[in-house]
Coordinates of C-alpha atoms in Angstrom, one line a residue:
D201 CA 19.1 -13.8 61.9
L202 CA 17.9 -16.2 59.2
L203 CA 21.1 -17.7 57.9
A204 CA 19.8 -20.3 55.4
I205 CA 16.8 -22.1 54.0
E206 CA 17.9 -25.7 53.3
D207 CA 16.4 -28.6 51.4
A208 CA 16.0 -31.3 54.0
A209 CA 14.1 -34.6 54.4
V210 CA 12.1 -36.1 57.3
P211 CA 12.4 -39.8 57.9
V212 CA 9.1 -41.7 57.5
T213 CA 7.9 -45.3 57.5
V214 CA 5.2 -46.3 55.0
V215 CA 3.0 -48.9 56.8
T216 CA -0.2 -50.8 56.2
A217 CA -2.6 -51.0 59.2
D218 CA -5.2 -53.7 59.4
V219 CA -8.2 -51.9 61.0
V220 CA -11.7 -52.7 62.2
A221 CA -13.8 -49.7 61.2
Q222 CA -17.4 -48.5 60.9
E223 CA -18.1 -47.6 57.3
R224 CA -20.7 -45.0 56.6
K225 CA -22.2 -45.1 53.1
K226 CA -25.4 -44.2 51.3
L227 CA -28.1 -46.8 51.4
P228 CA -29.0 -48.8 48.3
L229 CA -32.4 -47.7 47.0
L230 CA -34.2 -51.0 47.9
D231 CA -32.8 -50.9 51.4
E232 CA -33.8 -47.3 51.8
F233 CA -37.4 -47.9 51.0
I234 CA -37.6 -51.1 53.1
L235 CA -36.5 -49.1 56.1
R236 CA -38.8 -46.2 55.3
F237 CA -41.9 -48.4 55.0
A238 CA -40.8 -50.3 58.1
A239 CA -40.8 -47.0 59.9
E240 CA -44.3 -46.4 58.7
G241 CA -45.6 -49.7 60.0
A242 CA -44.9 -52.4 57.3
A243 CA -44.3 -55.4 59.6
S244 CA -43.5 -58.3 57.3
N245 CA -41.7 -59.3 54.1
S246 CA -45.0 -59.8 52.3
D247 CA -46.2 -56.3 53.4
L248 CA -43.0 -54.8 52.0
A249 CA -43.1 -56.8 48.8
G250 CA -46.7 -55.8 48.2
I251 CA -46.0 -52.1 48.7
L252 CA -42.9 -52.1 46.6
G253 CA -44.4 -54.4 43.8
L254 CA -41.5 -56.9 44.1
H255 CA -41.2 -60.6 44.5
E256 CA -41.0 -61.5 48.2
D257 CA -37.7 -63.4 47.8
Q258 CA -36.1 -60.1 46.6
V259 CA -37.4 -58.3 49.6
S260 CA -36.4 -61.1 52.0
T261 CA -32.7 -60.9 51.0
A262 CA -32.6 -57.2 51.6
V263 CA -34.5 -57.5 54.9
A264 CA -32.1 -60.2 56.1
N265 CA -29.1 -57.9 55.3
Q266 CA -30.6 -55.1 57.3
V267 CA -31.2 -57.5 60.3
V268 CA -27.5 -58.6 60.1
I269 CA -26.4 -54.9 60.0
G270 CA -28.6 -54.1 62.9
N271 CA -31.1 -51.7 61.4
L272 CA -34.1 -54.2 61.6
Q273 CA -35.2 -56.7 64.2
Y274 CA -37.8 -59.4 64.6
R275 CA -40.3 -58.8 67.4
E276 CA -40.6 -61.7 69.8
R277 CA -44.4 -61.5 70.2
D278 CA -45.3 -61.9 66.5
Q279 CA -42.1 -62.1 64.6
G280 CA -43.0 -58.9 62.8
L281 CA -40.3 -56.4 61.7
S282 CA -39.5 -53.2 63.5
L283 CA -36.7 -50.7 63.4
T284 CA -33.9 -50.7 66.0
L285 CA -32.5 -47.4 67.4
Q286 CA -29.7 -47.7 64.9
G287 CA -32.3 -48.2 62.2
R288 CA -34.2 -45.1 63.2
E289 CA -30.9 -43.1 62.9
T290 CA -30.3 -44.7 59.5
V291 CA -33.7 -43.7 58.3
R292 CA -33.1 -40.2 59.5
T293 CA -29.7 -39.8 57.8
L294 CA -30.2 -42.3 55.0
V295 CA -26.6 -43.5 55.7
A296 CA -25.8 -47.1 56.6
V297 CA -23.2 -47.9 59.2
Q298 CA -21.6 -51.3 59.1
P299 CA -18.4 -52.8 60.5
V300 CA -15.6 -53.6 58.0
L301 CA -12.1 -55.1 58.2
R302 CA -9.8 -53.4 55.8
P303 CA -6.1 -52.6 55.2
L304 CA -5.3 -48.9 55.4
P305 CA -2.0 -47.5 54.0
L306 CA -0.5 -44.8 56.2
V307 CA 2.7 -42.7 56.5
F308 CA 4.3 -42.5 59.9
D309 CA 6.6 -39.5 60.6
R310 CA 9.6 -40.8 62.5
L311 CA 10.7 -37.4 63.8
T312 CA 7.4 -36.3 65.4
W313 CA 6.6 -40.0 65.9
S314 CA 3.0 -39.7 64.6
I315 CA 0.7 -40.6 61.7
V316 CA 0.8 -37.9 59.0
D317 CA -0.9 -37.0 55.8
Y318 CA 2.1 -36.9 53.4
P319 CA 1.3 -37.6 49.7
K320 CA 3.2 -40.8 48.8
A321 CA 4.1 -39.4 45.4
M322 CA 6.3 -36.8 47.2
L323 CA 8.3 -39.4 49.2
K324 CA 11.9 -40.2 48.3
T325 CA 14.2 -43.1 49.0
K326 CA 17.3 -42.3 51.1
Q327 CA 19.5 -42.5 48.0
Q328 CA 17.3 -40.1 46.1
A329 CA 17.4 -37.6 49.1
I330 CA 21.2 -37.8 49.3
E331 CA 21.6 -37.3 45.5
D332 CA 19.4 -34.3 45.7
G333 CA 21.6 -32.8 48.4
M334 CA 19.0 -32.9 51.2
I335 CA 19.9 -32.7 54.8
L336 CA 18.6 -35.9 56.4
L337 CA 16.9 -35.0 59.6
P338 CA 17.2 -37.4 62.6
A339 CA 14.4 -39.8 63.8
A340 CA 13.0 -39.5 67.3
R341 CA 13.7 -43.2 67.9
S342 CA 15.6 -46.0 66.2
A343 CA 12.8 -48.5 67.0
R344 CA 10.4 -49.9 64.5
V345 CA 6.8 -48.6 64.3
E346 CA 4.7 -51.0 66.4
L347 CA 1.0 -51.6 67.0
P348 CA 0.8 -49.2 70.1
D349 CA 2.2 -46.3 67.9
V350 CA -0.7 -46.5 65.4
T351 CA -3.8 -45.6 67.4
P352 CA -7.5 -45.4 66.3
A353 CA -7.6 -41.8 67.6
G354 CA -4.6 -40.9 65.5
I355 CA -6.0 -42.4 62.3
N356 CA -9.5 -40.9 62.8
S357 CA -7.8 -37.4 63.4
L358 CA -6.0 -37.9 60.1
L359 CA -9.1 -39.0 58.2
A360 CA -11.0 -35.9 59.6
R361 CA -8.3 -33.6 58.4
R362 CA -8.5 -35.1 54.9
S363 CA -12.3 -34.9 54.4
G364 CA -13.9 -33.1 57.3
K365 CA -16.6 -35.8 57.6
P366 CA -14.9 -39.2 56.9
S367 CA -16.9 -42.1 55.7
V368 CA -15.0 -44.5 58.0
E369 CA -14.4 -44.4 61.7
V370 CA -11.6 -46.7 62.9
L371 CA -12.6 -48.7 66.0
R372 CA -9.5 -50.9 66.5
V373 CA -6.1 -51.5 64.9
R374 CA -5.4 -55.2 64.7
A375 CA -1.9 -55.2 63.1
V376 CA 0.7 -52.9 61.6
N377 CA 2.9 -54.0 58.7
R378 CA 5.9 -52.0 57.6
T379 CA 6.3 -51.7 53.9
S380 CA 9.2 -49.3 53.4
Y381 CA 11.4 -46.5 54.8
R382 CA 11.2 -43.2 52.9
Y383 CA 12.0 -39.5 53.3
M384 CA 9.6 -36.5 53.0
P385 CA 11.2 -33.3 51.5
V386 CA 10.8 -30.3 53.7
K387 CA 12.5 -26.9 54.1
L388 CA 14.9 -26.4 57.1
L389 CA 15.2 -22.8 58.3
V390 CA 18.5 -22.1 60.1
Y391 CA 18.6 -19.1 62.5
G392 CA 21.7 -18.0 64.2
D393 CA 23.0 -15.4 66.6
A394 CA 26.8 -15.1 66.2
A395 CA 27.2 -13.0 69.4
R396 CA 25.7 -15.8 71.6
D397 CA 26.9 -18.7 69.4
D398 CA 23.2 -19.8 69.3
V399 CA 21.5 -21.8 66.5
Q400 CA 17.8 -22.6 66.2
L401 CA 16.0 -24.6 63.6
A402 CA 12.5 -24.5 62.1
V403 CA 10.7 -26.7 59.5
C404 CA 8.3 -25.9 56.7
V405 CA 6.2 -28.8 55.4
D406 CA 4.4 -28.0 52.1
S407 CA 5.1 -24.3 52.6
D408 CA 3.6 -24.2 56.2
L409 CA 5.7 -23.8 59.3
S410 CA 5.4 -27.0 61.5
P411 CA 5.7 -26.3 65.2
S412 CA 5.5 -30.1 65.9
H413 CA 8.7 -30.6 63.9
D414 CA 10.4 -27.7 65.6
A415 CA 9.7 -29.1 69.0
A416 CA 10.8 -32.6 67.9
L417 CA 14.1 -31.2 66.6
Q418 CA 14.7 -29.7 70.0
R419 CA 13.9 -32.9 71.8
V420 CA 16.5 -34.9 69.7
N421 CA 19.1 -32.1 69.9
A422 CA 19.2 -31.9 66.1
V423 CA 21.6 -28.9 66.1
E424 CA 24.3 -31.1 67.7
S425 CA 23.5 -34.3 65.8
L426 CA 23.6 -32.5 62.5
K427 CA 26.8 -30.7 63.5
I428 CA 25.3 -27.3 62.7
S429 CA 27.3 -24.3 64.0
I430 CA 27.6 -20.6 63.3
G431 CA 30.9 -18.9 62.5
P432 CA 32.1 -15.3 62.5
A433 CA 30.9 -13.1 59.6
A434 CA 33.0 -13.3 56.5
E435 CA 34.7 -10.3 55.0
R436 CA 32.6 -8.7 52.2
P437 CA 34.5 -8.1 49.0
V438 CA 34.8 -4.3 48.5
L439 CA 33.9 -2.8 45.1
R440 CA 35.3 0.3 43.4
A441 CA 35.0 3.5 45.5
D442 CA 32.3 5.1 43.3
L443 CA 30.1 2.0 43.6
E444 CA 30.7 1.8 47.3
D445 CA 29.6 5.4 47.6
I446 CA 26.1 4.6 46.2
R447 CA 25.8 1.2 47.8
M448 CA 22.7 0.8 50.1
D449 CA 23.9 -1.1 53.1
S450 CA 22.1 -3.8 55.0
S451 CA 20.6 -1.4 57.6
E452 CA 19.3 0.8 54.8
V453 CA 17.8 -2.2 53.0
A454 CA 16.0 -3.2 56.2
Q455 CA 14.6 0.3 56.6
H456 CA 13.6 0.5 53.0
L457 CA 11.7 -2.8 53.3
T458 CA 9.9 -1.6 56.4
Q459 CA 8.7 1.6 54.6
A460 CA 7.8 -0.3 51.4
S461 CA 6.0 -3.3 53.1
S462 CA 2.5 -1.9 52.3
Q463 CA 3.3 -0.6 48.8
A464 CA 2.7 -2.7 45.6
L465 CA 5.8 -2.3 43.5
P466 CA 6.6 -4.0 40.1
V467 CA 8.3 -7.3 40.4
L468 CA 10.2 -7.7 37.1
E469 CA 13.0 -5.5 35.8
A470 CA 13.5 -4.3 32.3
N471 CA 17.0 -5.8 32.1
G472 CA 17.7 -9.2 33.8
V473 CA 16.0 -11.5 36.2
A474 CA 13.9 -10.3 39.1
D475 CA 15.5 -8.8 42.2
P476 CA 15.1 -11.3 45.1
I477 CA 13.2 -8.5 47.0
P478 CA 11.0 -6.9 44.4
S479 CA 10.5 -3.6 46.4
L480 CA 14.2 -2.9 45.8
H481 CA 14.1 -3.3 42.0
T482 CA 15.1 0.3 41.4
V483 CA 18.2 0.4 43.7
P484 CA 21.3 0.2 41.5
V485 CA 23.8 -1.1 44.1
R486 CA 22.7 -2.7 47.4
S487 CA 23.6 -5.1 50.1
L488 CA 22.6 -8.7 49.6
S489 CA 21.8 -10.7 52.7
V490 CA 22.9 -14.3 53.3
F491 CA 19.5 -16.0 52.6
E492 CA 18.9 -14.0 49.4
H493 CA 21.8 -15.6 47.7
S494 CA 20.2 -19.1 47.2
D495 CA 17.0 -17.4 46.1
L496 CA 18.9 -15.4 43.5
L497 CA 20.8 -18.4 42.2
A498 CA 17.4 -20.3 41.8
K499 CA 16.0 -17.3 39.9
A500 CA 19.0 -17.3 37.6
L501 CA 18.7 -21.0 36.9
D502 CA 15.0 -20.5 36.0
D503 CA 15.0 -17.0 34.3
A504 CA 18.4 -16.3 32.7
S505 CA 17.8 -15.4 29.0
R506 CA 21.3 -14.3 27.7
R507 CA 24.2 -15.2 30.0
L508 CA 25.0 -16.9 33.3
L509 CA 28.5 -16.8 34.9
I510 CA 29.3 -18.5 38.2
I511 CA 32.6 -18.5 40.0
S512 CA 32.9 -20.6 43.2
P513 CA 35.9 -22.3 44.8
W514 CA 34.2 -25.6 45.5
V515 CA 31.4 -27.6 43.9
K516 CA 29.2 -29.7 46.3
R517 CA 26.4 -32.2 45.6
G518 CA 24.3 -30.3 48.1
V519 CA 23.9 -27.6 45.5
V520 CA 24.9 -29.2 42.2
N521 CA 22.3 -32.0 42.3
R522 CA 20.1 -33.5 39.7
A523 CA 17.6 -30.7 39.9
F524 CA 20.3 -28.1 39.5
V525 CA 21.7 -29.8 36.4
E526 CA 18.2 -30.2 34.8
R527 CA 17.5 -26.5 35.3
L528 CA 20.9 -25.5 33.9
G529 CA 20.4 -27.8 31.0
Q530 CA 17.1 -26.0 30.3
R531 CA 18.8 -22.7 30.2
L532 CA 21.4 -24.1 27.8
R533 CA 18.7 -25.5 25.5
Q534 CA 17.1 -22.0 25.5
G535 CA 20.4 -20.6 24.1
V536 CA 21.8 -19.1 27.3
R537 CA 25.7 -18.8 27.3
V538 CA 27.0 -20.3 30.5
H539 CA 30.4 -20.1 32.2
I540 CA 31.2 -21.9 35.5
A541 CA 34.6 -21.7 37.0
H542 CA 35.8 -23.5 40.2
G543 CA 39.1 -24.4 41.9
Y544 CA 41.0 -23.9 45.1
G545 CA 44.3 -25.5 45.8
P546 CA 46.3 -28.0 43.8
D547 CA 43.4 -30.5 43.5
D548 CA 39.6 -30.9 43.7
L549 CA 39.5 -32.4 47.2
G550 CA 37.2 -29.6 48.4
S551 CA 34.6 -30.5 45.8
D552 CA 32.4 -33.6 45.4
E553 CA 33.4 -35.8 42.5
D554 CA 29.8 -36.7 41.5
A555 CA 28.8 -33.0 41.4
L556 CA 31.8 -32.2 39.1
R557 CA 30.9 -35.2 36.9
R558 CA 27.4 -33.9 36.5
L559 CA 28.7 -30.5 35.3
Y560 CA 31.3 -32.2 33.0
N561 CA 28.7 -34.5 31.4
L562 CA 26.4 -31.5 30.8
Q563 CA 29.3 -29.5 29.3
Q564 CA 30.1 -32.3 26.9
R565 CA 26.5 -32.2 25.6
H566 CA 26.5 -28.4 25.2
S567 CA 30.2 -27.6 24.5
D568 CA 29.2 -24.9 22.0
R569 CA 27.7 -22.6 24.8
F570 CA 28.8 -24.1 28.1
T571 CA 32.4 -23.4 29.4
L572 CA 33.4 -25.3 32.5
A573 CA 36.8 -24.3 33.8
R574 CA 39.0 -25.3 36.8
L575 CA 41.1 -22.4 38.0
R576 CA 44.5 -22.6 39.7
D577 CA 43.3 -20.8 42.9
T578 CA 40.2 -18.7 43.0
H579 CA 38.9 -16.7 46.0
A580 CA 36.2 -15.0 43.9
K581 CA 32.6 -15.8 44.5
I582 CA 30.7 -14.2 41.6
L583 CA 27.3 -14.5 40.0
I584 CA 26.4 -12.6 36.8
C585 CA 23.0 -13.3 35.2
D586 CA 21.8 -11.1 32.4
G587 CA 21.8 -7.6 33.9
L588 CA 22.7 -8.6 37.5
W589 CA 26.1 -8.9 39.1
V590 CA 26.8 -10.1 42.6
S591 CA 30.2 -9.9 44.3
T592 CA 30.1 -11.8 47.6
S593 CA 31.7 -14.0 50.2
F594 CA 29.0 -16.6 49.6
N595 CA 30.1 -19.9 48.1
W596 CA 27.6 -20.3 45.3
L597 CA 28.1 -23.9 44.5
S598 CA 29.0 -25.3 48.0
F599 CA 26.8 -23.5 50.5
R600 CA 25.0 -26.7 51.5
G601 CA 25.9 -30.3 52.2
D602 CA 29.1 -29.9 54.2
P603 CA 28.5 -30.4 57.9
K604 CA 32.1 -29.4 58.7
L605 CA 31.5 -25.8 57.6
P606 CA 29.8 -23.4 59.9
Y607 CA 27.0 -21.1 58.8
R608 CA 28.1 -17.5 58.5
M609 CA 26.5 -14.2 58.0
E610 CA 27.6 -13.9 54.4
E611 CA 27.0 -10.6 52.8
G612 CA 27.3 -9.6 49.2
T613 CA 26.7 -6.7 46.9
L614 CA 24.1 -6.7 44.0
V615 CA 24.9 -4.4 41.1
K616 CA 22.3 -3.6 38.4
I617 CA 24.0 -0.8 36.5
P618 CA 24.2 -2.3 32.9
A619 CA 27.6 -0.8 32.0
E620 CA 29.2 -2.0 35.2
V621 CA 27.7 -5.5 34.8
D622 CA 29.0 -5.7 31.2
K623 CA 32.5 -4.6 32.3
A624 CA 32.5 -7.1 35.2
Y625 CA 31.4 -9.9 32.8
E626 CA 34.2 -9.2 30.4
R627 CA 36.7 -9.0 33.2
Y628 CA 35.8 -12.3 34.7
L629 CA 35.8 -14.0 31.3
R630 CA 39.4 -12.8 30.8
M631 CA 40.3 -14.1 34.3
I632 CA 38.8 -17.5 33.6
E633 CA 40.9 -17.8 30.4
E634 CA 44.1 -16.6 32.0
Q635 CA 43.8 -18.8 35.1
R636 CA 42.2 -22.0 33.9
V637 CA 44.0 -25.3 34.3
D638 CA 43.6 -27.9 31.5

């Protein structure tokens, strides 16, 4: 079962490689005609100058350059000019090949231990990755990237992936200079089988599954090093009997998806944000699987238009990071009324201080429409967004970033009956006021 899709980060080293390469580029116009006429029999600088209508010293400079490059040679018997084998190929392709020495910036993936094509603009410092609540994936080795790790074959393969026909072919790597350590954002997929106590990991890089990272995570035993475990399924909160009677359970949801997989159904609802699974948009009460929760929270942060209420015992930086606060701030600026309630036990030891501070600072800036309350002791895990209500065992604001907590098959119930959503919203507002601690 897919238990979670986490924000994670792969460790990388940004390096500069000093390489000897063959550079392929189009011939300058003068050089092109010199080689063309040499191929047709022009055998001296004066011949070429006469044909081209140029001064001989101009032609001599260009000829000397082509001799150095290796496209022309002087014949021993009469010192006339002739094309080399390379020169004949150059005339055929009109592309010059010459050796160059150049610095080449590269990104080296420390998990797969290979050269990669990650955009530098996407890389983050370690502190940025931590502040964004990302899981830091382990490196394959603790050693520095050295000259044998950066091979010509690896660089040429990278250049070919970038452009198909690269203009440079690397012949030799002379030196590797480390510039900085960074992290590449990825998605970590956590799969679990509670019956066998088995956990498996997969990685998506730029929306594509990466088998090389999956294999690397197995080699470094990442499940153990990251302290990822699976716990027993949590008890699902039970709703009123009449709502339970019409609730579509998880097996029915799966069957419905199988039947609807080839049908094109509307995505948006008339009242509220989109259902995480669009094909179920007409189902009034249904089971919500564990991995749908984070997707629904993300949709609420992006799409809420009237109201957003979240109740969660703990607040962790793994969820309430800078991006979360920015998106919530955007909702507030759009006029959305926001209530967030948290609290479990006599203090906030279960929450991260910096995450709470982010929410508090945002509340201070939007005190007219943002209520942030600490409750005496809440077991409720509630999300209400416009016309959607979710009652669940899923911790909305702390489901990531705590290695001590096992992954569980959390299950919730999504209700889309307007009258029931309104009643639940008023009920939880009263509960917040009654139980809040100043």
